[in-house]
mmCIF file of C-alpha atoms in Angstrom:
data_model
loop_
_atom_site.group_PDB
_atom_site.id
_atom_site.type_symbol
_atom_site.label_atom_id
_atom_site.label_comp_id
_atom_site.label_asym_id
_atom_site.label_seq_id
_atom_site.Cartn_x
_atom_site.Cartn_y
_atom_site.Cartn_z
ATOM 1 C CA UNK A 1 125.578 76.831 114.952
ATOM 2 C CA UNK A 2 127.561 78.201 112.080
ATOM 3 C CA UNK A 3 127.700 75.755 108.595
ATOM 4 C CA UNK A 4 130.682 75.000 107.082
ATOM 5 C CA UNK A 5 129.267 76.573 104.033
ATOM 6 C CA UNK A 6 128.542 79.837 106.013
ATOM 7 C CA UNK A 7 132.197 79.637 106.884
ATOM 8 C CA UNK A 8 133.498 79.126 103.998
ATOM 9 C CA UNK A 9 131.290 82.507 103.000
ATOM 10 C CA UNK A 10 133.118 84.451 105.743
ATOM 11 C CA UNK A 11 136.071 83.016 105.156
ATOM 12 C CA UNK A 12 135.948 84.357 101.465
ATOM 13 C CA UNK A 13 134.181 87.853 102.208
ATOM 14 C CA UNK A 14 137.218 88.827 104.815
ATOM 15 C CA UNK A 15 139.934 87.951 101.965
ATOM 16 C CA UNK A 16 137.954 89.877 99.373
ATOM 17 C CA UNK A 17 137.215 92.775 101.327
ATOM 18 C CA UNK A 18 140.769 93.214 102.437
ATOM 19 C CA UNK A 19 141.806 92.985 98.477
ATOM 20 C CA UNK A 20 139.443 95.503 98.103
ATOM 21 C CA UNK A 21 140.057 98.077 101.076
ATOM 22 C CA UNK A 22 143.454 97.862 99.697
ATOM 23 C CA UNK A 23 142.906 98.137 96.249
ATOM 24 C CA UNK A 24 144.647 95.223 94.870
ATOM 25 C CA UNK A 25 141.809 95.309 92.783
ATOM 26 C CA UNK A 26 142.480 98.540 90.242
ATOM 27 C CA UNK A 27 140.112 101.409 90.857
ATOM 28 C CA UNK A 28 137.529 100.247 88.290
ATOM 29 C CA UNK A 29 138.844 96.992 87.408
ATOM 30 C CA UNK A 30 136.281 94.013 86.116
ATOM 31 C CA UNK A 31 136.659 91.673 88.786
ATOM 32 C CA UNK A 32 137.212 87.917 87.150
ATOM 33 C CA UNK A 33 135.043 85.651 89.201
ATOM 34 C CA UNK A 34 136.696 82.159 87.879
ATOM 35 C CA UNK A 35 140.136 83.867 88.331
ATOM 36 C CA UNK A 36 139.295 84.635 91.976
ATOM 37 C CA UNK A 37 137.210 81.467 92.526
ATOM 38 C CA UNK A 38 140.154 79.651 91.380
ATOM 39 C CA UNK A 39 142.884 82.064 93.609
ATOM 40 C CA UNK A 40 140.475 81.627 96.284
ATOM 41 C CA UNK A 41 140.077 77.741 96.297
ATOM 42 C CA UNK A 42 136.345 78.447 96.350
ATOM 43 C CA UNK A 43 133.253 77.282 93.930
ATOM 44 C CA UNK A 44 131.766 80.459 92.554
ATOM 45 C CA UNK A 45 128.788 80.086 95.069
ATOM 46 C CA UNK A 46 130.186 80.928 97.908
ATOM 47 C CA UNK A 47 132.277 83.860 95.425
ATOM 48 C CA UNK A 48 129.401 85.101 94.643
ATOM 49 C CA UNK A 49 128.062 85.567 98.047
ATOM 50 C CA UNK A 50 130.271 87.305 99.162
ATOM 51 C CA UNK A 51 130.824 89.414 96.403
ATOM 52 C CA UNK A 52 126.772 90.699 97.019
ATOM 53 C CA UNK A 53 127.772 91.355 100.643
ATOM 54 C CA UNK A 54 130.390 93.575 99.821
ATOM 55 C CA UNK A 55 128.444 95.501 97.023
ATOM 56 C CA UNK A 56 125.968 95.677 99.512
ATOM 57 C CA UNK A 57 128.429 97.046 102.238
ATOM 58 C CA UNK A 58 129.880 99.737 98.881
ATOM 59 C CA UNK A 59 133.457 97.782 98.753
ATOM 60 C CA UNK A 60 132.371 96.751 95.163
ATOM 61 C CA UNK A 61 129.682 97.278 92.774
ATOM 62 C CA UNK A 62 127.705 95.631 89.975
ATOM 63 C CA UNK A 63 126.833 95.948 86.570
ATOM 64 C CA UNK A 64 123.748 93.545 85.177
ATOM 65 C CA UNK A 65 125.378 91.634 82.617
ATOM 66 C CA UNK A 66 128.517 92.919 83.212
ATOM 67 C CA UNK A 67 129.626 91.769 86.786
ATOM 68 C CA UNK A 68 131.635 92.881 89.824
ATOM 69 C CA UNK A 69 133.960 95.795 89.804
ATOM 70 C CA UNK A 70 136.667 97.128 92.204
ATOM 71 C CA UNK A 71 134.697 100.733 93.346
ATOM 72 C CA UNK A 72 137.001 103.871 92.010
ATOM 73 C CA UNK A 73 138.637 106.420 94.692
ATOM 74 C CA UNK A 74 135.931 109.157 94.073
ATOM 75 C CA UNK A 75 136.995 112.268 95.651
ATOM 76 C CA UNK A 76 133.283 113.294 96.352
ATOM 77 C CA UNK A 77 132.250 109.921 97.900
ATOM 78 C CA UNK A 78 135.005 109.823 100.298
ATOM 79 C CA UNK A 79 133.917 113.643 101.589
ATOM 80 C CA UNK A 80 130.964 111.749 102.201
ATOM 81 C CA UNK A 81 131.895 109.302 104.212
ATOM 82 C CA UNK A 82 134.087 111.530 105.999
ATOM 83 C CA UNK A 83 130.989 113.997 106.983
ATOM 84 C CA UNK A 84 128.934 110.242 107.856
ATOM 85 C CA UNK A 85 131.968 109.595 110.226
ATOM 86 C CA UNK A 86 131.666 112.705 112.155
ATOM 87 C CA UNK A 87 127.891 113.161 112.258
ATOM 88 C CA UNK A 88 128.233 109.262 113.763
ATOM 89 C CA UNK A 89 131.148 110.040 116.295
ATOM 90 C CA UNK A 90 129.732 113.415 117.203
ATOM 91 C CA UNK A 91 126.164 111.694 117.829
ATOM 92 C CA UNK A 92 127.723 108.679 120.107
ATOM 93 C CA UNK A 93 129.649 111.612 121.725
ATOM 94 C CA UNK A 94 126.591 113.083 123.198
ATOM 95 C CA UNK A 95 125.198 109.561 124.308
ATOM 96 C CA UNK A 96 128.654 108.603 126.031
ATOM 97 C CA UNK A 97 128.429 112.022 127.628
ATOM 98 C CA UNK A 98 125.739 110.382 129.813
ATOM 99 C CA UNK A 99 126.725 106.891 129.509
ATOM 100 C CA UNK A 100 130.742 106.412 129.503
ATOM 101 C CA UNK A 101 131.710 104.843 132.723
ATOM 102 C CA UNK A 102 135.318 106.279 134.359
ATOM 103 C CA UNK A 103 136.553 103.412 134.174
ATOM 104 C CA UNK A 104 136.208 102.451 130.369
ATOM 105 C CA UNK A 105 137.432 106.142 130.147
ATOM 106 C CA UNK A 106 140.190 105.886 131.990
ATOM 107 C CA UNK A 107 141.355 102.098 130.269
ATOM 108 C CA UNK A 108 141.335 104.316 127.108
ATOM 109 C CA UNK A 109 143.788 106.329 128.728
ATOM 110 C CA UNK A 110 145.592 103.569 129.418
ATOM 111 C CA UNK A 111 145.609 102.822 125.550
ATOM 112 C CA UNK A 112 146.980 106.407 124.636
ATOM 113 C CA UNK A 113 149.840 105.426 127.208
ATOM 114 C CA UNK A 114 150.768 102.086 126.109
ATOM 115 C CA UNK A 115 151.218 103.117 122.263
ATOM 116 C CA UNK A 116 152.371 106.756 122.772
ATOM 117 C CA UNK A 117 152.974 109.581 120.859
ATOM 118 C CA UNK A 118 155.999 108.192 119.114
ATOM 119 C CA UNK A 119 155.382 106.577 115.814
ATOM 120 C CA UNK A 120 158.743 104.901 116.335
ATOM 121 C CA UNK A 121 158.988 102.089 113.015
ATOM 122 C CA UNK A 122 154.884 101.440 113.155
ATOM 123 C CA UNK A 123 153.504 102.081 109.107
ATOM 124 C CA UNK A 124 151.034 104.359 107.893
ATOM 125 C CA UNK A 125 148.885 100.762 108.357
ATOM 126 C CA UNK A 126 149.979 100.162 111.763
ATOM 127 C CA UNK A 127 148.913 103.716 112.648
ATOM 128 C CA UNK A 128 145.585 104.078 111.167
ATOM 129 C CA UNK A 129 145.047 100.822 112.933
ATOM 130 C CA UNK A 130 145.809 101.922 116.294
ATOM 131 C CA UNK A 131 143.487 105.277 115.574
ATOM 132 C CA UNK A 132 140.871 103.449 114.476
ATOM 133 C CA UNK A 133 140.958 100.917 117.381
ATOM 134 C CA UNK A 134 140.727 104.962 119.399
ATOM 135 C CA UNK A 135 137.882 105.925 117.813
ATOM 136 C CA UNK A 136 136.030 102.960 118.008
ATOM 137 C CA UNK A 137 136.453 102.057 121.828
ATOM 138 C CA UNK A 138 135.526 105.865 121.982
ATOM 139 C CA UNK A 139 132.585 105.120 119.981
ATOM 140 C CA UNK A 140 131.254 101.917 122.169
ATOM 141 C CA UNK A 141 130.637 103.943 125.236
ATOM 142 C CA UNK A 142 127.484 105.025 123.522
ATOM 143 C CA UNK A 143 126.557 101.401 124.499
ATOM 144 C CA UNK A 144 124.932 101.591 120.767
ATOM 145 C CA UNK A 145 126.341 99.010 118.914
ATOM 146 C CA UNK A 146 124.031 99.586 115.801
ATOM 147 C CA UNK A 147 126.292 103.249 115.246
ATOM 148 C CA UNK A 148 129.379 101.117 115.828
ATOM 149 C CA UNK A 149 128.610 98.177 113.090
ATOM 150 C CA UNK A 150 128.509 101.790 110.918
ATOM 151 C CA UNK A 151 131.769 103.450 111.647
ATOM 152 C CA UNK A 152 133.175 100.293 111.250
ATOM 153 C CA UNK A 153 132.189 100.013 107.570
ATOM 154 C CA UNK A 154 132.573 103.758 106.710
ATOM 155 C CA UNK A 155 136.759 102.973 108.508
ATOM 156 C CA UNK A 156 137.468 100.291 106.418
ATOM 157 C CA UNK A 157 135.593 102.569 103.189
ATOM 158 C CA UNK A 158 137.714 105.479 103.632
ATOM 159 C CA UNK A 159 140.668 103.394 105.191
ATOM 160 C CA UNK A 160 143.361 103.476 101.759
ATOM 161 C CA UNK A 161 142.679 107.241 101.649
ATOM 162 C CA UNK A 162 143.673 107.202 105.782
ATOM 163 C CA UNK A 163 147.078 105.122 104.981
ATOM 164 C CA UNK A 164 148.307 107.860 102.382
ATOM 165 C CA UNK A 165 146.837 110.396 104.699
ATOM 166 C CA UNK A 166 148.685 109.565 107.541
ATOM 167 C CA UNK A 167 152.396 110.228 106.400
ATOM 168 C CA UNK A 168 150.907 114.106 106.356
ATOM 169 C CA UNK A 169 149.465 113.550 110.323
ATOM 170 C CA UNK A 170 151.697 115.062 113.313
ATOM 171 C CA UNK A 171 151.149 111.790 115.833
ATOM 172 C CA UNK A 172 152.224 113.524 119.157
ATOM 173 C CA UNK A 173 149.680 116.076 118.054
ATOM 174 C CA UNK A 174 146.707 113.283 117.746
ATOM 175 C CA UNK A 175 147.578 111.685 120.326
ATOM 176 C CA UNK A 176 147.267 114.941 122.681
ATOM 177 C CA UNK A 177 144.268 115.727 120.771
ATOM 178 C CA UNK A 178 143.008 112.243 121.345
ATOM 179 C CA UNK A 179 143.750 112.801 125.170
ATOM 180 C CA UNK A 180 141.768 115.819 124.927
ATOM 181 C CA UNK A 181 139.028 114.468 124.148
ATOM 182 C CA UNK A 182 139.219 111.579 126.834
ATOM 183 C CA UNK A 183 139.323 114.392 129.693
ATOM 184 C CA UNK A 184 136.762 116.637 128.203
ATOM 185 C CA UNK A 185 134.398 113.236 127.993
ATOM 186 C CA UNK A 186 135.621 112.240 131.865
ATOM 187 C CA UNK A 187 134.398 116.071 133.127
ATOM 188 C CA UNK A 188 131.460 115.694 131.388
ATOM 189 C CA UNK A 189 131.638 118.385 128.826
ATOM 190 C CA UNK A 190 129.831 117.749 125.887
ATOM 191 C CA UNK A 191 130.469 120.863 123.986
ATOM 192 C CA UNK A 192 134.357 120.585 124.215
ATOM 193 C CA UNK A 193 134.074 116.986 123.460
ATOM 194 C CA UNK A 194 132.115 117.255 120.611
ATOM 195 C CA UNK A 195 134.368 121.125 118.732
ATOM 196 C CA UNK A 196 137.356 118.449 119.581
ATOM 197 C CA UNK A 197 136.296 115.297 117.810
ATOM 198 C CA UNK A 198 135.111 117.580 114.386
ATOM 199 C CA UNK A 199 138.369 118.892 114.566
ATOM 200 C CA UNK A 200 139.979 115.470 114.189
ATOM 201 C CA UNK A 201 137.998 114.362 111.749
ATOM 202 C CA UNK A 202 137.255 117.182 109.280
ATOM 203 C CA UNK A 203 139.058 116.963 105.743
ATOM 204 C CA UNK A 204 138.660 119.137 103.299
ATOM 205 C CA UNK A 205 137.668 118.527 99.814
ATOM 206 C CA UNK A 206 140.659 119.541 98.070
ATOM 207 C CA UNK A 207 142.528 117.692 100.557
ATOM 208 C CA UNK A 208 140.974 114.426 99.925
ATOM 209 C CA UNK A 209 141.295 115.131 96.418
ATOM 210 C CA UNK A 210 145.267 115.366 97.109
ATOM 211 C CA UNK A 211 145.450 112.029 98.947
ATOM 212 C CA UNK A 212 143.500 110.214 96.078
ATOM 213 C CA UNK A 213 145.584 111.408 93.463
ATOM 214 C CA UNK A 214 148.679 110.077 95.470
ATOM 215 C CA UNK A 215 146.405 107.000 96.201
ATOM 216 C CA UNK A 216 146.568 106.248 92.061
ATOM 217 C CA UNK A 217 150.462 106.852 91.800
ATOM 218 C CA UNK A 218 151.083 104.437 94.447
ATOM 219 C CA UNK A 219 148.189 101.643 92.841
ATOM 220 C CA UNK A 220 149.929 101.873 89.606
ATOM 221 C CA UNK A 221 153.123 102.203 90.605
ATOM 222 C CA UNK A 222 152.976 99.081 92.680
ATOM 223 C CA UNK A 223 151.209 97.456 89.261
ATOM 224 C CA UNK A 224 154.334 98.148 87.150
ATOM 225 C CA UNK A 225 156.984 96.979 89.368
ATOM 226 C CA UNK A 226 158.622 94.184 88.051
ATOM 227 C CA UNK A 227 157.942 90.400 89.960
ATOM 228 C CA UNK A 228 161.100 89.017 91.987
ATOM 229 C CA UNK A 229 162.396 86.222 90.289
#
């Protein structure tokens, strides 16, 4: 049974971590603890836990005698986690070759159907939502839940980089490249499977580079706009 103290914990770590994916915290930033403590409604014990979880999970990191800081948006580490997302996909690929079931595949379908090609008035958030939910149902019929709990922290890692990304991404084109994907997995055919999910997910350097650089505009842009009164 879960203690209110552990709740409180979780409770803190999920409104940190989404300050943090979103970078409400500046690239770099000193985090305050007593400011946040204080924000938060929380003693600085259970702060402090779940600050340690989420330099542990590389949403923040630590000085000694220094403290907490917001991570930066480092061109070099996102390419990493970029190549760690499609080694993972491209490895639970193979399994789900074997192990998908038709009719997981074909309630997947049934996803690609029910929020269409369209974009319609859905944000940049919105959308990266609804690809991530894709690749991670994808992902589960590995029946490996260890590579999931992964690609679900390298998502939310590289996730601010995704929302500036996605005003450049042609939906109706991911979606039929999604759907590819789905009926290359259903026939059993790991090798088209597998060249079509490292085409999704493959970003170059330079462009990476490009989102992060209109990543900053939009952090400090948002930081000088003046409060409503």
């Amino acid at each position: 049974m879960e203690s209110s103290s552990d709740s409180v914990v979780d409770r803190v770590y999920e409104q940190l971590k989404a300050m943090a994916v979103s970078y409400e915290f500046k690239p770099g930033e000193r985090l305050n603890e007593g400011d946040i403590a204080k924000r938060l409604g929380v003693s600085r014990t259970p702060l402090r836990e779940a600050l340690n979880r989420l330099k542990t999970e590389g949403f923040l990191r630590f000085a000694p005698g220094k403290g907490f800081f917001c991570r930066e948006l480092d061109a070099h580490e996102i390419f990493d986690l970029y190549e760690l997302r499609k080694a993972l996909e491209v490895s639970a690929a193979r399994l789900a070759i074997g192990r998908a079931k038709d009719a997981d595949i074909d309630a997947l379908i049934a996803f690609l159907d029910r929020t269409g090609p369209d974009p319609g008035e859905r944000s940049a958030v919105e959308l990266v939502e609804l690809d991530e939910a894709f690749h991670e149902e994808l992902m589960a019929m590995s029946d490996n839940a260890e590579m999931l709990r992964v690609l679900r922290n390298v998502n939310a890692r590289i996730r601010f980089v995704r929302w500036i990304d996605m005003d450049r991404i042609n939906r109706s084109k991911t979606q039929a490249e999604h759907r590819a994907v789905l009926t290359s997995l259903k026939a059993r055919d790991e090798a088209a499977c597998i060249e079509l999910l490292e085409k999704r997910i493959d970003r170059r350097l330079d462009q990476i580079t490009a989102a992060i650089k209109e990543g900053y505009a939009q952090i400090y842009m948002l930081a000088k706009r003046p409060l409503a009164v």
